[in-house]
PDB file of C-alpha atoms in Angstrom:
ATOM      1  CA  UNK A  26       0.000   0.000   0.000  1.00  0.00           C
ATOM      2  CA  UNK A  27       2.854   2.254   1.037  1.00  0.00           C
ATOM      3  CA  UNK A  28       4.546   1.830  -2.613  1.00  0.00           C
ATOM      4  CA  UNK A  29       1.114   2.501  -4.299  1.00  0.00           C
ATOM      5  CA  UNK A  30       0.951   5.505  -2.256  1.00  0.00           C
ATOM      6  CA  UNK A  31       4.672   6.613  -3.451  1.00  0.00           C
ATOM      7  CA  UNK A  32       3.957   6.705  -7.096  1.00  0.00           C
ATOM      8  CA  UNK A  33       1.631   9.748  -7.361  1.00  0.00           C
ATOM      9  CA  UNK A  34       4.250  11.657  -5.640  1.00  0.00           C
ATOM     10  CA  UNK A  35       7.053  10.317  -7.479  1.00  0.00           C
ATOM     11  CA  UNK A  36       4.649  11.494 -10.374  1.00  0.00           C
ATOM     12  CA  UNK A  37       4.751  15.040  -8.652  1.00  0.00           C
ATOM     13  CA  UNK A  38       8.326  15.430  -8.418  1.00  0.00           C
ATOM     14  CA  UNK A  39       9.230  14.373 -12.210  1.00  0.00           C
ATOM     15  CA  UNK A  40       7.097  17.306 -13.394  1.00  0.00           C
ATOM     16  CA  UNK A  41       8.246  19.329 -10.477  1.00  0.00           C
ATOM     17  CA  UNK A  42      12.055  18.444 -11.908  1.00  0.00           C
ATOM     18  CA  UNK A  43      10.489  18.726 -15.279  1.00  0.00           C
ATOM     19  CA  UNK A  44       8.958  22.389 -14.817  1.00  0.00           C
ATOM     20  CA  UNK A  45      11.983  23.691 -13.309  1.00  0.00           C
ATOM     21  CA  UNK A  46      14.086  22.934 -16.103  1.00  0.00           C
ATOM     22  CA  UNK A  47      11.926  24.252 -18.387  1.00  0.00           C
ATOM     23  CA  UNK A  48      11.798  27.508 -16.519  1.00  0.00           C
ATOM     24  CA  UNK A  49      15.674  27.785 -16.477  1.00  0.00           C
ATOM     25  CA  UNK A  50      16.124  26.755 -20.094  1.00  0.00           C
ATOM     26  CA  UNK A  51      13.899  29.569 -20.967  1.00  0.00           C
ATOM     27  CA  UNK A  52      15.916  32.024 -19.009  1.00  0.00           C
ATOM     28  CA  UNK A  53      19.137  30.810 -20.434  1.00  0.00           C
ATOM     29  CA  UNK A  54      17.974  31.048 -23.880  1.00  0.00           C
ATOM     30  CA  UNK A  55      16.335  34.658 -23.086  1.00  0.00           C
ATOM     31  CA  UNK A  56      19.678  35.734 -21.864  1.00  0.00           C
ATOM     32  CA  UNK A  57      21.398  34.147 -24.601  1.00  0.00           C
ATOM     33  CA  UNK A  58      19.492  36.278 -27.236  1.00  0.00           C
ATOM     34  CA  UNK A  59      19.741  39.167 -24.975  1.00  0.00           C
ATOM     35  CA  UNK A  60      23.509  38.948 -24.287  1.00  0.00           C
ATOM     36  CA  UNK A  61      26.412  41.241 -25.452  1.00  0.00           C
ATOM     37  CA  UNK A  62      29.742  41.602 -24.348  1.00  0.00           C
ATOM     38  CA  UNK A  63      30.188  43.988 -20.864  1.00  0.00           C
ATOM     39  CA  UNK A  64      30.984  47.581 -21.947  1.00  0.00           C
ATOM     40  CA  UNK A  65      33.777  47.740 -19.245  1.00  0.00           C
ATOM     41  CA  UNK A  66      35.699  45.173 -21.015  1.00  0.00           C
ATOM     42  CA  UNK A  67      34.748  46.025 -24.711  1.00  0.00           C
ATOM     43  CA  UNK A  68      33.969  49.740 -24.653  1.00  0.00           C
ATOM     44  CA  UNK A  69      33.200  50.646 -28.469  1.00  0.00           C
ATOM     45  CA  UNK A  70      30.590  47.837 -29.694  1.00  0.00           C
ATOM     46  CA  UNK A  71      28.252  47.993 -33.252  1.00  0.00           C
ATOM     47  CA  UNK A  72      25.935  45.796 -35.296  1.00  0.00           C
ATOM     48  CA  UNK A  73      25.913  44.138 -38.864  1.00  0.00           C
ATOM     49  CA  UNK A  74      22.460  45.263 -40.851  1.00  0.00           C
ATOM     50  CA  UNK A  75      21.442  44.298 -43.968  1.00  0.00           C
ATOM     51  CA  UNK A  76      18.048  44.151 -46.127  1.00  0.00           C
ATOM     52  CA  UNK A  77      17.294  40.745 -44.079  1.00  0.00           C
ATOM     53  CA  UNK A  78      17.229  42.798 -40.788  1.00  0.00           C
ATOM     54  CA  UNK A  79      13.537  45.014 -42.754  1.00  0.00           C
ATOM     55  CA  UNK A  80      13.648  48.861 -41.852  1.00  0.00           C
ATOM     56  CA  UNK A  81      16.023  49.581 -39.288  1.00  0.00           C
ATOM     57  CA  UNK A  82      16.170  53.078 -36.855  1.00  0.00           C
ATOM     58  CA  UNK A  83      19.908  53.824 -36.459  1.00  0.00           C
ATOM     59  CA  UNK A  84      19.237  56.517 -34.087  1.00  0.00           C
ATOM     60  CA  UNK A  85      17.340  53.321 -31.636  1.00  0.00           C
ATOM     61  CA  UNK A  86      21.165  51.752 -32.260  1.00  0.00           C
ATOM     62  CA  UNK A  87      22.852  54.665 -30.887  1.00  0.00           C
ATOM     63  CA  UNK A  88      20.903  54.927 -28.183  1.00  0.00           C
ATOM     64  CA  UNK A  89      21.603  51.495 -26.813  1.00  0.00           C
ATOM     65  CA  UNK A  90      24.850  52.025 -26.864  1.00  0.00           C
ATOM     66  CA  UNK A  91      25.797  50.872 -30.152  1.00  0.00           C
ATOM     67  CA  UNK A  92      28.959  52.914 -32.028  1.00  0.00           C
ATOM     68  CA  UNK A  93      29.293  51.929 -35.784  1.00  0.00           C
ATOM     69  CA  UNK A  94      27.408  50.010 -37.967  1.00  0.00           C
ATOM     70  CA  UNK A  95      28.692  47.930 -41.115  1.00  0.00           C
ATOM     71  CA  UNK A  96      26.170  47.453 -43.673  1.00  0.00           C
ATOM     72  CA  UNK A  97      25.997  44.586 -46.215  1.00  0.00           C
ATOM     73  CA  UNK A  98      26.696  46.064 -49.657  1.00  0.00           C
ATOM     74  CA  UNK A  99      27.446  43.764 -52.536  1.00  0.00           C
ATOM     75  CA  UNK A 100      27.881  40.556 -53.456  1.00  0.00           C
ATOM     76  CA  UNK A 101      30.044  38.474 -55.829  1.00  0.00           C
ATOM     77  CA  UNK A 102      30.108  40.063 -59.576  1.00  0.00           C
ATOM     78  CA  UNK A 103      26.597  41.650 -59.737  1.00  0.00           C
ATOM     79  CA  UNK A 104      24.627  41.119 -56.596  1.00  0.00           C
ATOM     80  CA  UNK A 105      23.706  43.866 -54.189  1.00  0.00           C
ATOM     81  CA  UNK A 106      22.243  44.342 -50.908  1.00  0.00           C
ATOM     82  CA  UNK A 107      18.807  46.011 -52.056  1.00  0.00           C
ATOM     83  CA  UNK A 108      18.252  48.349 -48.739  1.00  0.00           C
ATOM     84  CA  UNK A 109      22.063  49.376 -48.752  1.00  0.00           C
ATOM     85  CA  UNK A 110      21.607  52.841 -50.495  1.00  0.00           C
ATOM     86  CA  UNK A 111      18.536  53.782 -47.974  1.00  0.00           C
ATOM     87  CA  UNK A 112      20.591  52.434 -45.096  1.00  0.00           C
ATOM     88  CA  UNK A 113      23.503  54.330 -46.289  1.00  0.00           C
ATOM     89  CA  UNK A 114      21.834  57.762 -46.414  1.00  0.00           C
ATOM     90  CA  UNK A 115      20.090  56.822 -42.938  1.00  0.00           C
ATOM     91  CA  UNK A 116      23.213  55.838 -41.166  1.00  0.00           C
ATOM     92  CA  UNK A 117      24.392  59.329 -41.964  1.00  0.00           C
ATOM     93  CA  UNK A 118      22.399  61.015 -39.922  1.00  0.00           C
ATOM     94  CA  UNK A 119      22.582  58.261 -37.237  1.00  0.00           C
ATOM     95  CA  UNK A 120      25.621  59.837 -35.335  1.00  0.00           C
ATOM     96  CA  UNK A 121      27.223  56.111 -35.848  1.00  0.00           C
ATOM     97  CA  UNK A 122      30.799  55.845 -37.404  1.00  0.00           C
ATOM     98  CA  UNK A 123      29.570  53.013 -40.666  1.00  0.00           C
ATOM     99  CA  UNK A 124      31.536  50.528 -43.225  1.00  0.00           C
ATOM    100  CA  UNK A 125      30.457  48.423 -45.757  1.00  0.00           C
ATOM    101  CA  UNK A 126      30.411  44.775 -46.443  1.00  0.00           C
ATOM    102  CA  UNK A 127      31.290  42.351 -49.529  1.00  0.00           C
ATOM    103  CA  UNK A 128      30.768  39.261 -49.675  1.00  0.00           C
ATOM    104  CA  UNK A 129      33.276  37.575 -51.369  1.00  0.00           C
ATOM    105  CA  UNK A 130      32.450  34.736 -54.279  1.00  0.00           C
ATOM    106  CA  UNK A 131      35.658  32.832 -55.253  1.00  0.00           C
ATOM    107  CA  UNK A 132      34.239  31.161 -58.074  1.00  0.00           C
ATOM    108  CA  UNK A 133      33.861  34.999 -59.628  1.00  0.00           C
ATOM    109  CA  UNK A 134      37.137  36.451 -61.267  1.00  0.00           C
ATOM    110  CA  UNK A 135      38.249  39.253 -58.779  1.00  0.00           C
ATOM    111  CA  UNK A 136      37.736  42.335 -61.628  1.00  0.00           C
ATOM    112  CA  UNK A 137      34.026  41.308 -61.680  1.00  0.00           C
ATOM    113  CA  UNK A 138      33.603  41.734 -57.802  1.00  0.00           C
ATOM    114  CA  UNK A 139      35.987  44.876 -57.340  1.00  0.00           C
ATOM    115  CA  UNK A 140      33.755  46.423 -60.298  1.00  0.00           C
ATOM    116  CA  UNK A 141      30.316  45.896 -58.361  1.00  0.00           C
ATOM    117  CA  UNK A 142      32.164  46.950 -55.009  1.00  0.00           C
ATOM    118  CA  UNK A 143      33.184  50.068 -56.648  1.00  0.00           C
ATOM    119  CA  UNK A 144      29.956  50.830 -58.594  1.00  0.00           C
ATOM    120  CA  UNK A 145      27.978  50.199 -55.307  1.00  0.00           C
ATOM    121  CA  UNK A 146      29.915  52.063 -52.554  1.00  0.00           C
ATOM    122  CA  UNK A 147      30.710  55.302 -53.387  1.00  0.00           C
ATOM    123  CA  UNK A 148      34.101  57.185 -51.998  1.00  0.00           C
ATOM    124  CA  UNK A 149      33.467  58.550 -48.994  1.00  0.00           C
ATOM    125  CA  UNK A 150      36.086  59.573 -46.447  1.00  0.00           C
ATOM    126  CA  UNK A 151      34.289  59.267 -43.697  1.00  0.00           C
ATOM    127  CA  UNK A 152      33.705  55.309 -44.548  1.00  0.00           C
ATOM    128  CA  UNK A 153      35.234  53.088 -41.602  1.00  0.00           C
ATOM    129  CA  UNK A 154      37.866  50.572 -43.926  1.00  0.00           C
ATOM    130  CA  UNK A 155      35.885  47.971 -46.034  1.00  0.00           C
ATOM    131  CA  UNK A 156      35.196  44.571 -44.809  1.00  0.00           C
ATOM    132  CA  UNK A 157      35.552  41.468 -47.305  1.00  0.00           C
ATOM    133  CA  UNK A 158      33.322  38.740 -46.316  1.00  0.00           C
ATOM    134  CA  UNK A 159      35.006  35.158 -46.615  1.00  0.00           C
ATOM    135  CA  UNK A 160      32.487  32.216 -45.935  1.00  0.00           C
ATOM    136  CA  UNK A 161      32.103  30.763 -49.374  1.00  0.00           C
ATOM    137  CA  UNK A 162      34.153  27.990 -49.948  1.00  0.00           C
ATOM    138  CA  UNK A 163      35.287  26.848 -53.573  1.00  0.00           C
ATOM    139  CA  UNK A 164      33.524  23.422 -53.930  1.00  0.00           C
ATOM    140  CA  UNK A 165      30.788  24.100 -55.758  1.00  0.00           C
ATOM    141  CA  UNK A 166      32.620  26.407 -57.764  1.00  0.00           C
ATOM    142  CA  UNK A 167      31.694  25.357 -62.019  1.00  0.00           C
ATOM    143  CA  UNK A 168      35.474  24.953 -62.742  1.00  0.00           C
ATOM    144  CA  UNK A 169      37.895  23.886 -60.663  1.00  0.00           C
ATOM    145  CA  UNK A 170      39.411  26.689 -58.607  1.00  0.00           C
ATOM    146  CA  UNK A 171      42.841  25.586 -56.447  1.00  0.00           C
ATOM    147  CA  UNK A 172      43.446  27.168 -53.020  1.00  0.00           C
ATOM    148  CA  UNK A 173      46.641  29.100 -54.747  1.00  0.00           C
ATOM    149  CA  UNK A 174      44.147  30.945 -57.415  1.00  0.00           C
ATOM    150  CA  UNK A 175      41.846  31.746 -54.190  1.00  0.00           C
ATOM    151  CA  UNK A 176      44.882  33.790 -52.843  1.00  0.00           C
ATOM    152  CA  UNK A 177      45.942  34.988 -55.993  1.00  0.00           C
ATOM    153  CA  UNK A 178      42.187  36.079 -56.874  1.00  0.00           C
ATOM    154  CA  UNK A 179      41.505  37.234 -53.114  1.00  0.00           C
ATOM    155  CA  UNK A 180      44.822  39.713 -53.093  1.00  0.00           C
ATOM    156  CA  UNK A 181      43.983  41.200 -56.582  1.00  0.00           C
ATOM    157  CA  UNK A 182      40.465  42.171 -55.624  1.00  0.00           C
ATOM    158  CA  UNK A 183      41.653  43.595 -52.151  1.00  0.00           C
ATOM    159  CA  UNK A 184      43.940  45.947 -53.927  1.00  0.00           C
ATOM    160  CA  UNK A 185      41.748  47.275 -56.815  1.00  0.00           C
ATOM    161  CA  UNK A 186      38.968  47.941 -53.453  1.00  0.00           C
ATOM    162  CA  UNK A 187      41.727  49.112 -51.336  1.00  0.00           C
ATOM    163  CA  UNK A 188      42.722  51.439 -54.293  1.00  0.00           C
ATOM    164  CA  UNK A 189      39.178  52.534 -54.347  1.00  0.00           C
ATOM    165  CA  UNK A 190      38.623  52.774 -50.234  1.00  0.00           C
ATOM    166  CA  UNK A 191      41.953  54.552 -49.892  1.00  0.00           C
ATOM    167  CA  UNK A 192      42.178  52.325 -46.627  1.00  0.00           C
ATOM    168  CA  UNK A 193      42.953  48.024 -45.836  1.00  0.00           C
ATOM    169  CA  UNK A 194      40.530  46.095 -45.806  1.00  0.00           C
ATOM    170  CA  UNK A 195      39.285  43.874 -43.282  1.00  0.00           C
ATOM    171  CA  UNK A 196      39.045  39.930 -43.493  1.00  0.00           C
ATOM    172  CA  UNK A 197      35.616  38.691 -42.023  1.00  0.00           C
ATOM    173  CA  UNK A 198      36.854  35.132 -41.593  1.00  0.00           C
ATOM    174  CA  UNK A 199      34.387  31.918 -41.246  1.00  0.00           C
ATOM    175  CA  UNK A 200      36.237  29.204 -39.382  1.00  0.00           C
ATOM    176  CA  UNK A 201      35.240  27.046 -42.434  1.00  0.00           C
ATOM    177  CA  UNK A 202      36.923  29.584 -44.764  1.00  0.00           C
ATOM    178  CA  UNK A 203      39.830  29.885 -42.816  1.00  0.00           C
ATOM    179  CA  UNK A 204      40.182  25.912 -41.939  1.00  0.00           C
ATOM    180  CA  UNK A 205      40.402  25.690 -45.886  1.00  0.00           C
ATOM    181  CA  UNK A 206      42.570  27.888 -46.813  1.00  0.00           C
ATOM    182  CA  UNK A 207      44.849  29.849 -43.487  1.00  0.00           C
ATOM    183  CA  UNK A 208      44.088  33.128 -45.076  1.00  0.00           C
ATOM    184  CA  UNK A 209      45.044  34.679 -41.609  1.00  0.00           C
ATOM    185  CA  UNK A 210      48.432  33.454 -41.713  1.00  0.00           C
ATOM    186  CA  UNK A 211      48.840  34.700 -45.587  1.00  0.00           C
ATOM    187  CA  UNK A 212      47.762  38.087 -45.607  1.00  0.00           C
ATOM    188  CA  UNK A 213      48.520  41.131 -43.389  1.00  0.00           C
ATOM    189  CA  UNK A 214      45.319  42.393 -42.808  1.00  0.00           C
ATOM    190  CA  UNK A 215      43.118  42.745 -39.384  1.00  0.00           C
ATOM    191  CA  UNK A 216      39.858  40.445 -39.116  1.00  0.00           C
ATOM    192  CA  UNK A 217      36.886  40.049 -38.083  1.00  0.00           C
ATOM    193  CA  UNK A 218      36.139  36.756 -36.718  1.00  0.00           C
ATOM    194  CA  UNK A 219      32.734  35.180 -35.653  1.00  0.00           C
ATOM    195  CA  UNK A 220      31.530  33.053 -32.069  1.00  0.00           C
ATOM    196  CA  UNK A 221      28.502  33.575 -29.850  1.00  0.00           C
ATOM    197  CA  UNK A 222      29.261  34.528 -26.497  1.00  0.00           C
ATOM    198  CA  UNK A 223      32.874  33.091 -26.412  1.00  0.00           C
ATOM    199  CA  UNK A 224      35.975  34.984 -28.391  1.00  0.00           C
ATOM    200  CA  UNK A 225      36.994  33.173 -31.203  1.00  0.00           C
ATOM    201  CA  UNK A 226      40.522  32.005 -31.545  1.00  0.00           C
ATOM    202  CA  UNK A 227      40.268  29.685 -34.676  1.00  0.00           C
ATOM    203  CA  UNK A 228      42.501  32.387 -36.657  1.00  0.00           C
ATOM    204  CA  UNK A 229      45.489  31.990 -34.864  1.00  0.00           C
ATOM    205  CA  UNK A 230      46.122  35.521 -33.959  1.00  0.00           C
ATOM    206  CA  UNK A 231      44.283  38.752 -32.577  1.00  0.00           C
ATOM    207  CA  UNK A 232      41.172  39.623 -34.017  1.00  0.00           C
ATOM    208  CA  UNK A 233      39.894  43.240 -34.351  1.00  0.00           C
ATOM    209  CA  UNK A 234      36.160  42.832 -34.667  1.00  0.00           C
ATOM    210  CA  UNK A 235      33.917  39.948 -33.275  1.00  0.00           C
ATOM    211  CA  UNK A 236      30.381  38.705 -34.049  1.00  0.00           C
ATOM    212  CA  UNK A 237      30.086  38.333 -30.405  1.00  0.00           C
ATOM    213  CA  UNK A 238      26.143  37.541 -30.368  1.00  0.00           C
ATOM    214  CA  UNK A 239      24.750  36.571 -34.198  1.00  0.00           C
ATOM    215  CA  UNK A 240      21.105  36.536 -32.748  1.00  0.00           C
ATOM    216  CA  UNK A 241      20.926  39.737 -30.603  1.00  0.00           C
ATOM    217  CA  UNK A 242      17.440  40.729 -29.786  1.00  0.00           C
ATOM    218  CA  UNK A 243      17.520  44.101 -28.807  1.00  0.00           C
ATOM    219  CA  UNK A 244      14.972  47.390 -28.043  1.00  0.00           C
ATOM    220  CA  UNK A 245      16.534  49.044 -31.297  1.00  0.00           C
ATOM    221  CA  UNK A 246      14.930  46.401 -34.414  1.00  0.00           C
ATOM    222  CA  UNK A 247      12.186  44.170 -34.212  1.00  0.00           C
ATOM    223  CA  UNK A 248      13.973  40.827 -35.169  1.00  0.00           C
ATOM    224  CA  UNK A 249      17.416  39.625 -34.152  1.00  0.00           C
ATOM    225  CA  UNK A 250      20.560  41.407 -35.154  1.00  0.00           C
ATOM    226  CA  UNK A 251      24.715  40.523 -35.360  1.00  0.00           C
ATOM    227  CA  UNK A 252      26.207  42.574 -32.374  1.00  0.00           C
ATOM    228  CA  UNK A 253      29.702  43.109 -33.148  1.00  0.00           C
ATOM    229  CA  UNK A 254      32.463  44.616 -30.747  1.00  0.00           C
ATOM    230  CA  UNK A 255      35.900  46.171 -31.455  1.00  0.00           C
ATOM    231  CA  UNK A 256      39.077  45.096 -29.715  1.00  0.00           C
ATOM    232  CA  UNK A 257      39.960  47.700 -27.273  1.00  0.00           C
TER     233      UNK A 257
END
């Protein structure tokens, strides 16, 4: 009778267990999405927007404590962002130092991308150094491309957009980009690396900007953002 008696309660506990765990998954993940790096330690801190991210008030970034902003510009030979030129001439009037993103395509001969770089960006001084983004690998590329005509193609491209910029680029490394082909380790330039709520080391040396929370919910936007922070 006593063991009959046990069960109900043993019942009562599981869900008890059960309940709680639920309840302090569902803070963890709130804080997760919530989370970005203590100001104390990493003082100057900014966010990656592009036309994914819908209408976006620069002026809400600003005021939660948010210092640049890199927008996403172009992409491979003829691709562009479609809300970069209205982002562009927002961020101006933001008060927010801002930079612009390609994304880099190594299956596209580098004169092709440099072109719709420099067609889509226009000289500005006050731009913050252009950021090259590297995350597409060369597999699926039509013809063959080596890891040597990567380089090559990657170095030609940086100095036709350098030449345009009038500043060095950065790299914006994906650890499966950089696994492939250690462009850290070949090319003197500073990086921006990518981890969620840990500082990435897959480089091999110092980065200067990091994707420190790819999934930041914030008062600023009404979906999730990529909260970026500078080395200080």
């Amino acid at each position: 009778m006593g063991r009959k008696r046990a069960f109900p309660w043993r019942r009562r506990f599981a869900a008890l267990l059960l309940l709680v765990a639920l309840i302090g998954g569902g803070w963890a993940w709130w804080r997760a999405q919530h989370w970005r790096p203590p100001v104390e330690e990493f003082p100057v801190q900014g966010v990656l927007i592009g036309a994914r991210d819908g209408a976006v008030n620069f002026r809400a970034f600003a005021a939660i404590g948010a210092h640049f902003v890199y927008l996403e510009a172009s992409n491979g030979a003829d691709e562009r962002d479609p809300s970069f030129a209205s982002n562009l001439r927002a961020v101006r009037d933001s008060g927010l130092s801002y930079g612009a993103v390609h994304r880099y395509d190594p299956c596209v001969p580098a004169e092709r991308q440099a072109a719709n770089f420099v067609t889509t960006v226009p000289r500005d001084g006050d731009l913050l150094p252009p950021v090259i983004a590297l995350d597409k690998l060369a597999d699926d590329c039509a013809n063959r491309v080596s890891e040597a005509a990567v380089e090559s193609e990657l170095t030609t491209f940086l100095n036709q957009i350098e030449g345009h910029a009038a500043k060095p680029a950065l790299l914006k490394l994906s650890p499966a980009f950089e696994e492939r082909y250690q462009i850290a380790a070949r090319m003197e330039r500073n990086l921006w690396l990518a981890r969620d709520w840990l500082q990435p080391d897959y480089a091999g040396r110092p980065w200067t900007l990091w994707t420190a929370n790819s999934s930041y919910r914030n008062e600023a936007s009404e979906g999730p953002v990529q909260w970026v922070v500078a080395q200080p």
